[in-house]
Tab-separated table of C-alpha atoms in Angstrom:
chain	number	residue	atom	x	y	z
D	1	MET	CA	24.125	-23.786	14.866
D	2	ARG	CA	27.452	-23.541	16.643
D	3	ALA	CA	30.545	-23.350	14.441
D	4	ASN	CA	33.550	-21.134	13.886
D	5	SER	CA	32.791	-17.485	13.167
D	6	GLY	CA	33.830	-15.881	9.918
D	7	VAL	CA	33.819	-12.431	11.489
D	8	GLY	CA	36.773	-10.113	11.179
D	9	ASP	CA	37.449	-6.808	12.911
D	10	ILE	CA	34.322	-5.020	11.716
D	11	ALA	CA	33.124	-1.782	13.222
D	12	LEU	CA	29.579	-1.554	14.510
D	13	LEU	CA	27.161	-0.242	11.927
D	14	PRO	CA	24.960	2.742	12.770
D	15	MET	CA	21.498	1.839	13.990
D	16	THR	CA	18.906	1.694	11.230
D	17	THR	CA	15.133	1.669	11.436
D	18	ALA	CA	13.487	-1.741	11.243
D	19	ILE	CA	11.066	-2.207	8.382
D	20	PRO	CA	7.399	-2.371	9.473
D	21	ALA	CA	6.163	-5.662	10.901
D	22	PRO	CA	4.080	-7.379	8.223
D	23	ASP	CA	0.636	-8.816	8.881
D	24	PRO	CA	-0.667	-12.004	7.247
D	25	ILE	CA	-2.607	-11.000	4.135
D	26	ALA	CA	-5.456	-13.194	2.932
D	27	GLY	CA	-4.676	-14.515	-0.520
D	28	ALA	CA	-1.109	-13.171	-0.586
D	29	PRO	CA	1.337	-15.315	-2.583
D	30	LEU	CA	3.217	-17.621	-0.239
D	31	ASP	CA	6.667	-16.603	-1.476
D	32	ALA	CA	5.957	-12.907	-0.931
D	33	GLU	CA	4.619	-13.463	2.573
D	34	LEU	CA	7.567	-15.667	3.511
D	35	SER	CA	10.027	-13.063	2.287
D	36	GLY	CA	8.203	-10.294	4.142
D	37	TRP	CA	8.285	-12.219	7.406
D	38	ARG	CA	11.918	-13.197	6.956
D	39	ARG	CA	13.164	-9.731	6.129
D	40	TYR	CA	11.319	-8.178	9.042
D	41	LEU	CA	12.744	-10.760	11.456
D	42	HIS	CA	16.198	-10.051	10.044
D	43	THR	CA	15.899	-6.418	11.156
D	44	ILE	CA	15.136	-7.260	14.803
D	45	PRO	CA	17.829	-9.766	15.842
D	46	GLU	CA	17.829	-10.804	19.502
D	47	THR	CA	20.227	-13.177	21.201
D	48	GLY	CA	19.553	-16.191	23.414
D	49	PHE	CA	16.718	-15.934	25.967
D	50	ALA	CA	16.173	-12.279	24.991
D	51	GLU	CA	14.044	-12.950	21.894
D	52	HIS	CA	11.117	-10.883	23.208
D	53	ARG	CA	10.134	-8.922	20.076
D	54	THR	CA	10.843	-11.944	17.921
D	55	SER	CA	8.688	-14.263	20.013
D	56	ALA	CA	5.892	-11.704	20.192
D	57	PHE	CA	5.876	-11.296	16.401
D	58	VAL	CA	5.863	-15.059	15.838
D	59	ALA	CA	3.012	-15.532	18.335
D	60	ARG	CA	0.951	-12.734	16.785
D	61	THR	CA	1.484	-14.146	13.288
D	62	LEU	CA	0.492	-17.656	14.346
D	63	ARG	CA	-2.675	-16.392	16.027
D	64	ALA	CA	-3.537	-14.419	12.913
D	65	LEU	CA	-3.195	-17.677	10.988
D	66	GLY	CA	-5.766	-19.230	13.348
D	67	LEU	CA	-3.518	-21.346	15.583
D	68	GLU	CA	-3.628	-21.879	19.337
D	69	VAL	CA	-0.451	-20.394	20.833
D	70	HIS	CA	1.239	-21.009	24.198
D	71	GLU	CA	4.023	-18.599	25.158
D	72	GLY	CA	6.743	-18.376	27.805
D	73	ILE	CA	8.025	-21.945	27.555
D	74	GLY	CA	11.644	-22.183	28.645
D	75	GLY	CA	11.835	-18.393	28.684
D	76	THR	CA	10.865	-16.897	25.343
D	77	GLY	CA	9.943	-20.188	23.654
D	78	LEU	CA	6.469	-20.900	22.352
D	79	VAL	CA	4.350	-23.708	20.918
D	80	ALA	CA	1.473	-23.356	18.464
D	81	ASN	CA	-0.989	-26.211	17.944
D	82	LEU	CA	-2.975	-27.040	14.839
D	83	ARG	CA	-5.415	-29.930	15.043
D	84	VAL	CA	-7.324	-31.321	12.071
D	85	GLY	CA	-9.680	-34.303	12.260
D	86	GLU	CA	-9.723	-36.904	15.023
D	87	GLY	CA	-6.321	-38.531	14.433
D	88	ARG	CA	-4.212	-39.204	17.516
D	89	GLY	CA	-0.832	-38.758	15.816
D	90	THR	CA	1.227	-35.676	16.710
D	91	ILE	CA	4.182	-34.233	14.790
D	92	GLY	CA	6.525	-31.519	16.065
D	93	ILE	CA	8.155	-29.008	13.699
D	94	ARG	CA	10.852	-26.836	15.236
D	95	ALA	CA	12.492	-23.492	14.439
D	96	GLU	CA	15.058	-21.570	16.473
D	97	MET	CA	14.719	-17.826	17.133
D	98	ASP	CA	18.012	-16.383	18.358
D	99	ALA	CA	20.585	-14.272	16.549
D	100	LEU	CA	24.313	-13.730	17.103
D	101	ASP	CA	26.551	-11.040	18.593
D	102	ILE	CA	27.951	-10.137	15.172
D	103	ALA	CA	27.880	-6.698	13.553
D	104	GLU	CA	26.265	-6.965	10.136
D	105	SER	CA	28.353	-5.761	7.197
D	106	ALA	CA	25.870	-5.365	4.354
D	107	PRO	CA	26.013	-1.933	2.723
D	108	GLY	CA	22.819	-1.236	0.842
D	109	ARG	CA	20.834	-4.104	2.356
D	110	ALA	CA	17.377	-2.641	2.968
D	111	HIS	CA	16.488	-5.225	5.611
D	112	ALA	CA	19.789	-5.090	7.519
D	113	SER	CA	19.868	-5.443	11.284
D	114	ALA	CA	18.499	-2.431	13.140
D	115	THR	CA	20.397	-3.460	16.291
D	116	PRO	CA	24.109	-2.611	16.256
D	117	GLY	CA	26.346	-5.569	17.044
D	118	LYS	CA	23.667	-8.207	16.483
D	119	MET	CA	22.475	-9.984	13.350
D	120	HIS	CA	20.833	-13.127	12.044
D	121	ALA	CA	24.097	-14.566	10.732
D	122	CYS	CA	22.946	-18.181	10.990
D	123	GLY	CA	19.624	-17.953	9.185
D	124	HIS	CA	17.241	-18.431	12.073
D	125	ASP	CA	15.126	-15.647	10.565
D	126	GLY	CA	14.659	-17.935	7.574
D	127	HIS	CA	13.949	-20.998	9.700
D	128	MET	CA	11.195	-19.178	11.597
D	129	SER	CA	9.652	-17.973	8.351
D	130	ILE	CA	9.741	-21.479	6.884
D	131	VAL	CA	7.870	-22.917	9.858
D	132	LEU	CA	5.377	-20.035	9.763
D	133	GLY	CA	4.907	-20.825	6.078
D	134	ALA	CA	4.322	-24.501	6.845
D	135	ALA	CA	1.717	-23.438	9.415
D	136	ARG	CA	-0.025	-21.324	6.799
D	137	LEU	CA	-0.028	-24.132	4.231
D	138	LEU	CA	-1.339	-26.712	6.674
D	139	ARG	CA	-3.995	-24.354	8.026
D	140	GLU	CA	-5.203	-23.597	4.511
D	141	ARG	CA	-5.112	-27.133	3.158
D	142	GLN	CA	-6.116	-29.141	6.237
D	143	ASP	CA	-5.039	-32.232	4.292
D	144	PHE	CA	-3.911	-34.265	7.298
D	145	ASP	CA	-5.495	-35.988	10.288
D	146	GLY	CA	-3.935	-35.296	13.662
D	147	THR	CA	-2.039	-32.557	15.487
D	148	VAL	CA	0.961	-30.467	14.485
D	149	ARG	CA	2.950	-28.605	17.107
D	150	PHE	CA	5.060	-25.715	15.814
D	151	ILE	CA	7.905	-25.286	18.311
D	152	PHE	CA	9.848	-22.008	18.342
D	153	GLN	CA	12.950	-22.405	20.480
D	154	PRO	CA	15.143	-19.755	22.128
D	155	ALA	CA	18.911	-19.823	22.632
D	156	GLU	CA	20.031	-22.398	20.086
D	157	GLU	CA	23.419	-20.731	19.673
D	158	HIS	CA	24.089	-21.179	23.396
D	159	GLY	CA	23.112	-24.836	23.320
D	160	ARG	CA	20.715	-24.103	26.185
D	161	GLY	CA	17.320	-23.424	24.655
D	162	ALA	CA	16.140	-26.952	23.903
D	163	LYS	CA	16.973	-28.126	27.411
D	164	ALA	CA	15.291	-25.045	28.898
D	165	MET	CA	12.064	-25.826	27.048
D	166	MET	CA	12.196	-29.489	28.074
D	167	ALA	CA	12.905	-28.530	31.698
D	168	ASP	CA	9.777	-26.367	31.505
D	169	GLY	CA	7.714	-29.417	30.571
D	170	LEU	CA	7.693	-29.059	26.781
D	171	PHE	CA	7.028	-32.699	25.957
D	172	GLU	CA	4.860	-33.342	29.008
D	173	ARG	CA	2.579	-30.436	28.157
D	174	PHE	CA	2.847	-30.812	24.394
D	175	PRO	CA	3.766	-34.434	23.645
D	176	VAL	CA	4.825	-35.383	20.114
D	177	ASP	CA	5.345	-38.742	18.438
D	178	GLU	CA	8.124	-37.412	16.189
D	179	ILE	CA	9.982	-34.121	15.740
D	180	TYR	CA	11.621	-32.646	12.645
D	181	GLY	CA	13.915	-29.688	11.975
D	182	LEU	CA	16.188	-28.207	9.347
D	183	HIS	CA	19.111	-25.843	8.921
D	184	ASN	CA	20.036	-23.850	5.867
D	185	MET	CA	23.472	-24.711	4.536
D	186	PRO	CA	25.626	-22.407	2.388
D	187	GLY	CA	27.865	-24.394	0.071
D	188	ILE	CA	25.019	-26.722	-0.942
D	189	ALA	CA	23.000	-25.992	-4.075
D	190	ALA	CA	20.006	-23.772	-3.338
D	191	GLY	CA	16.743	-25.600	-2.779
D	192	THR	CA	18.210	-29.069	-2.345
D	193	ILE	CA	17.765	-31.178	0.794
D	194	ALA	CA	20.364	-33.463	2.370
D	195	THR	CA	20.227	-35.790	5.363
D	196	CYS	CA	21.461	-39.135	6.648
D	197	ALA	CA	20.665	-41.747	9.266
D	198	GLY	CA	22.621	-41.588	12.514
D	199	GLY	CA	24.923	-38.739	13.453
D	200	ILE	CA	24.466	-35.745	11.163
D	201	MET	CA	25.930	-33.019	13.414
D	202	ALA	CA	28.432	-33.348	16.213
D	203	SER	CA	28.377	-32.717	19.926
D	204	GLU	CA	30.332	-29.780	21.248
D	205	ASP	CA	32.183	-30.136	24.533
D	206	ASN	CA	34.274	-27.279	25.957
D	207	PHE	CA	37.402	-27.716	28.030
D	208	THR	CA	39.696	-25.559	30.146
D	209	ILE	CA	43.144	-26.675	31.308
D	210	HIS	CA	44.782	-24.469	33.942
D	211	VAL	CA	48.502	-25.145	34.383
D	212	ARG	CA	49.987	-23.638	37.548
D	213	GLY	CA	53.755	-23.421	37.473
D	214	ARG	CA	56.180	-21.031	39.198
D	215	GLY	CA	57.065	-17.740	37.576
D	216	THR	CA	60.593	-16.466	37.386
D	217	HIS	CA	62.826	-14.013	35.557
D	218	ALA	CA	63.321	-15.008	31.915
D	219	ALA	CA	67.105	-14.972	32.504
D	220	ARG	CA	66.835	-17.531	35.316
D	221	PRO	CA	64.451	-20.242	34.031
D	222	HIS	CA	65.926	-22.870	36.355
D	223	MET	CA	64.378	-21.023	39.290
D	224	GLY	CA	60.825	-21.600	38.049
D	225	ILE	CA	58.453	-24.171	36.599
D	226	ASP	CA	57.617	-22.959	33.113
D	227	PRO	CA	53.884	-23.442	32.377
D	228	ILE	CA	54.362	-22.348	28.745
D	229	VAL	CA	56.588	-25.317	27.958
D	230	ILE	CA	54.244	-27.602	29.889
D	231	GLY	CA	51.194	-26.162	28.153
D	232	ALA	CA	52.792	-26.545	24.735
D	233	GLU	CA	53.539	-30.188	25.488
D	234	ILE	CA	49.907	-30.693	26.524
D	235	VAL	CA	48.589	-29.099	23.316
D	236	LEU	CA	50.711	-31.402	21.166
D	237	ALA	CA	49.909	-34.502	23.226
D	238	LEU	CA	46.167	-33.880	22.974
D	239	GLN	CA	46.411	-34.337	19.222
D	240	THR	CA	47.344	-37.989	19.744
D	241	ILE	CA	43.950	-38.819	21.287
D	242	VAL	CA	42.066	-39.037	18.002
D	243	SER	CA	44.850	-40.958	16.256
D	244	ARG	CA	45.800	-43.316	19.100
D	245	SER	CA	42.942	-43.563	21.632
D	246	LEU	CA	39.944	-43.846	19.300
D	247	ASP	CA	38.906	-46.507	16.833
D	248	PRO	CA	39.954	-45.302	13.353
D	249	GLY	CA	36.308	-45.556	12.294
D	250	ALA	CA	35.197	-43.073	14.962
D	251	GLN	CA	35.023	-39.377	14.127
D	252	ALA	CA	36.229	-36.685	16.492
D	253	VAL	CA	38.035	-33.349	16.603
D	254	VAL	CA	40.085	-31.902	19.473
D	255	SER	CA	40.841	-28.188	19.034
D	256	CYS	CA	42.847	-25.958	21.373
D	257	THR	CA	41.665	-22.453	20.515
D	258	GLU	CA	43.068	-20.217	23.285
D	259	PHE	CA	46.446	-20.144	25.078
D	260	ILE	CA	46.507	-17.486	27.809
D	261	THR	CA	49.366	-16.580	30.174
D	262	ASP	CA	49.987	-14.058	32.943
D	263	GLY	CA	53.579	-13.422	31.864
D	264	ILE	CA	55.385	-10.418	30.378
D	265	ARG	CA	58.218	-10.209	27.885
D	266	ASN	CA	61.034	-10.734	30.392
D	267	ALA	CA	59.238	-12.968	32.896
D	268	ILE	CA	58.208	-16.619	32.683
D	269	PRO	CA	54.580	-16.763	33.852
D	270	SER	CA	53.112	-18.716	36.724
D	271	ASN	CA	49.914	-19.650	34.929
D	272	VAL	CA	48.771	-20.866	31.535
D	273	VAL	CA	45.133	-21.439	30.619
D	274	ILE	CA	44.340	-23.551	27.560
D	275	LYS	CA	40.788	-23.487	26.213
D	276	GLY	CA	39.108	-25.248	23.340
D	277	ASP	CA	36.438	-27.679	22.268
D	278	THR	CA	35.902	-31.205	21.029
D	279	ARG	CA	33.434	-32.548	18.470
D	280	SER	CA	32.092	-36.077	18.124
D	281	TYR	CA	28.920	-38.066	17.430
D	282	ASP	CA	29.012	-40.874	19.993
D	283	PRO	CA	28.617	-40.529	23.788
D	284	ALA	CA	31.246	-43.253	24.226
D	285	VAL	CA	33.688	-41.187	22.167
D	286	GLN	CA	32.855	-38.122	24.255
D	287	ALA	CA	33.677	-40.064	27.405
D	288	THR	CA	36.993	-41.255	25.958
D	289	LEU	CA	37.966	-37.738	24.906
D	290	GLU	CA	37.262	-36.359	28.371
D	291	ARG	CA	39.091	-39.176	30.157
D	292	ARG	CA	42.209	-39.078	27.973
D	293	MET	CA	42.409	-35.282	28.004
D	294	ARG	CA	42.312	-35.296	31.790
D	295	GLU	CA	44.915	-38.065	32.032
D	296	ILE	CA	47.289	-36.365	29.596
D	297	SER	CA	46.966	-32.903	31.122
D	298	GLU	CA	47.355	-34.026	34.727
D	299	GLY	CA	50.110	-36.502	33.858
D	300	ILE	CA	52.272	-33.970	32.006
D	301	CYS	CA	51.847	-31.448	34.803
D	302	ARG	CA	52.909	-34.018	37.419
D	303	LEU	CA	55.928	-34.918	35.283
D	304	HIS	CA	57.133	-31.303	35.451
D	305	GLY	CA	56.123	-30.569	39.030
D	306	ALA	CA	53.229	-28.281	38.091
D	307	GLU	CA	49.608	-28.302	39.210
D	308	CYS	CA	46.702	-28.908	36.865
D	309	ALA	CA	43.024	-27.955	37.064
D	310	PHE	CA	40.973	-29.598	34.301
D	311	SER	CA	37.321	-28.918	33.466
D	312	TYR	CA	35.179	-30.404	30.709
D	313	THR	CA	31.603	-29.353	29.979
D	314	HIS	CA	28.975	-30.730	27.587
D	315	GLU	CA	27.528	-27.814	25.610
D	316	PHE	CA	25.686	-29.505	22.716
D	317	GLU	CA	24.332	-32.999	22.327
D	318	PRO	CA	25.245	-34.725	19.067
D	319	THR	CA	22.413	-34.513	16.546
D	320	VAL	CA	21.664	-38.154	15.797
D	321	ASN	CA	18.857	-38.869	13.358
D	322	TRP	CA	16.608	-41.807	14.138
D	323	PRO	CA	17.016	-44.341	11.302
D	324	GLU	CA	13.285	-45.049	11.193
D	325	CYS	CA	12.455	-41.344	10.705
D	326	VAL	CA	14.974	-40.467	7.993
D	327	PRO	CA	13.032	-42.297	5.220
D	328	HIS	CA	9.994	-40.139	6.009
D	329	ALA	CA	12.063	-36.968	5.661
D	330	VAL	CA	13.550	-38.236	2.404
D	331	ALA	CA	10.126	-39.200	1.023
D	332	ALA	CA	8.688	-35.749	1.784
D	333	ALA	CA	11.684	-33.971	0.276
D	334	THR	CA	11.498	-36.177	-2.828
D	335	ALA	CA	7.791	-35.471	-3.241
D	336	VAL	CA	8.480	-31.725	-3.184
D	337	LEU	CA	11.771	-31.575	-5.102
D	338	GLY	CA	12.235	-34.814	-7.035
D	339	ALA	CA	14.821	-37.495	-6.273
D	340	ALA	CA	17.628	-35.719	-8.128
D	341	ARG	CA	17.585	-32.838	-5.611
D	342	VAL	CA	17.596	-34.980	-2.464
D	343	ASP	CA	20.700	-36.533	-0.867
D	344	ALA	CA	19.695	-39.299	1.537
D	345	ASN	CA	23.242	-40.150	2.586
D	346	THR	CA	25.019	-36.851	3.050
D	347	VAL	CA	28.366	-36.525	4.846
D	348	PRO	CA	27.874	-35.514	8.518
D	349	MET	CA	29.204	-32.146	9.688
D	350	MET	CA	31.258	-31.349	12.758
D	351	ALA	CA	29.244	-28.218	13.565
D	352	SER	CA	26.738	-28.525	16.412
D	353	GLU	CA	22.971	-28.008	16.717
D	354	ASP	CA	20.760	-27.769	19.778
D	355	PHE	CA	18.156	-29.920	18.012
D	356	GLY	CA	20.223	-32.908	19.173
D	357	ALA	CA	18.826	-32.470	22.681
D	358	PHE	CA	15.300	-33.071	21.368
D	359	LEU	CA	16.407	-36.164	19.459
D	360	ARG	CA	17.761	-37.695	22.660
D	361	VAL	CA	14.195	-38.066	23.936
D	362	VAL	CA	11.904	-37.981	20.868
D	363	PRO	CA	12.229	-39.808	17.527
D	364	GLY	CA	12.879	-37.522	14.600
D	365	ALA	CA	15.202	-36.333	11.872
D	366	PHE	CA	17.125	-33.233	10.875
D	367	VAL	CA	17.937	-32.113	7.332
D	368	PHE	CA	20.109	-29.539	5.595
D	369	LEU	CA	18.413	-27.151	3.171
D	370	GLY	CA	20.823	-25.867	0.541
D	371	ASN	CA	21.139	-22.073	0.765
D	372	GLY	CA	23.383	-21.683	-2.295
D	373	ALA	CA	26.612	-23.078	-3.706
D	374	ASP	CA	29.933	-21.290	-3.165
D	375	GLY	CA	30.043	-18.130	-5.221
D	376	GLN	CA	26.280	-18.172	-5.820
D	377	PRO	CA	23.483	-16.257	-4.048
D	378	GLY	CA	23.184	-17.762	-0.576
D	379	GLY	CA	26.722	-19.111	-0.611
D	380	THR	CA	28.168	-16.744	2.004
D	381	PRO	CA	29.208	-18.846	5.034
D	382	LEU	CA	27.221	-19.022	8.239
D	383	HIS	CA	28.380	-16.756	11.085
D	384	ASN	CA	29.819	-14.317	8.543
D	385	ALA	CA	29.066	-10.593	8.833
D	386	GLY	CA	27.862	-10.512	5.228
D	387	TYR	CA	25.613	-13.585	5.413
D	388	ASP	CA	21.950	-13.434	4.404
D	389	PHE	CA	19.330	-16.145	4.124
D	390	ASN	CA	18.413	-16.936	0.522
D	391	ASP	CA	14.720	-16.047	0.173
D	392	ALA	CA	14.480	-18.295	-2.897
D	393	VAL	CA	14.561	-21.403	-0.680
D	394	LEU	CA	11.943	-20.316	1.856
D	395	GLU	CA	9.035	-21.845	0.000
D	396	VAL	CA	10.966	-25.100	-0.516
D	397	GLY	CA	11.379	-25.444	3.239
D	398	ALA	CA	7.758	-24.601	3.999
D	399	ARG	CA	6.434	-27.085	1.429
D	400	TYR	CA	8.826	-29.763	2.683
D	401	PHE	CA	7.483	-29.517	6.236
D	402	ALA	CA	3.871	-29.389	5.053
D	403	GLU	CA	4.375	-32.490	2.913
D	404	LEU	CA	6.092	-34.291	5.776
D	405	VAL	CA	3.089	-33.662	8.028
D	406	ARG	CA	0.661	-34.773	5.311
D	407	MET	CA	2.587	-38.032	4.857
D	408	ARG	CA	3.024	-38.762	8.559
D	409	LEU	CA	-0.573	-37.868	9.484
D	410	PRO	CA	-2.557	-39.183	6.484
D	411	ARG	CA	-6.276	-38.540	6.256
């Protein structure tokens, strides 16, 4: 998941020794095995497209559970297949594998990151363990008729992993009828599930606006073209796009997050670079944001006699749940948790998720799994140096996915 980081100026922690890699144990309680997997994965964080140890551990665990595993898809990605009966239906269940470039701050945590400067601050260690747990449950029960594909994706935080797997023939080699995923969510009561039809997480588009003026001595501003004044005018004008160029019912955010100059204290600079991102749910809104940002930036620069170079890139697709698939996710969650602990019409979030790229081409749905309310275990925000996945919700996630498969591929 891509969102704002909660990381401060935290020194790198000394390297620790990773706890031993656990092996599947016949007859072990599910919750204990899930926690063992999760805590081991937490000690070996690896960032996008470098998840070599992580992928190897996941593949070894899946093979030990009796699944057919295919590695090296889109880099470090892998797919494990489990077929039961003669049913033709195929369901995909996805987990992401990458960690973040954040130094963990967790004194006394026995399973803390053993790699300085990297940690599982978004809970992908928990997501992998949940999907491994679903694989174990489905392998043991065999209470469905069809094929399940367990998809472990690299580089979600970059917004590149899903597309890399698809470019490597993911759905041609391993076709699915539907695909489902989840993300833990601090701030939501532990062990609850929330989803909605339509947009549930936003796109993320990045922009760079380079204003080229003419530098001059600060005492003689009339001799130059001040890109700071021009850039400031652009930043303010961009905030009118959401309020004046979009339908009031549309949702979008335009955020300028960096303002960089090549000036010094007594000199007006020649260049200003403005960077930031936008969030939205609708491709038409994305197109409007890009068009209006370009028009405003170039127009203001022309007005002041400056040059403008504008770039706009699409980093994450919006995560848009298929309306026909959401009821299946809700039914499975309700069967596991009861109706009182399932929100079928949750408020969408402006954070981004690479799962949206899969939903552009395959029907499916994405849900939030409550990690813990504010101030409770699991309530530490995502992308925070003190974050940890709440082990108490691992079994909920695994049983949710297993129930979803059983319902979608009935015997």
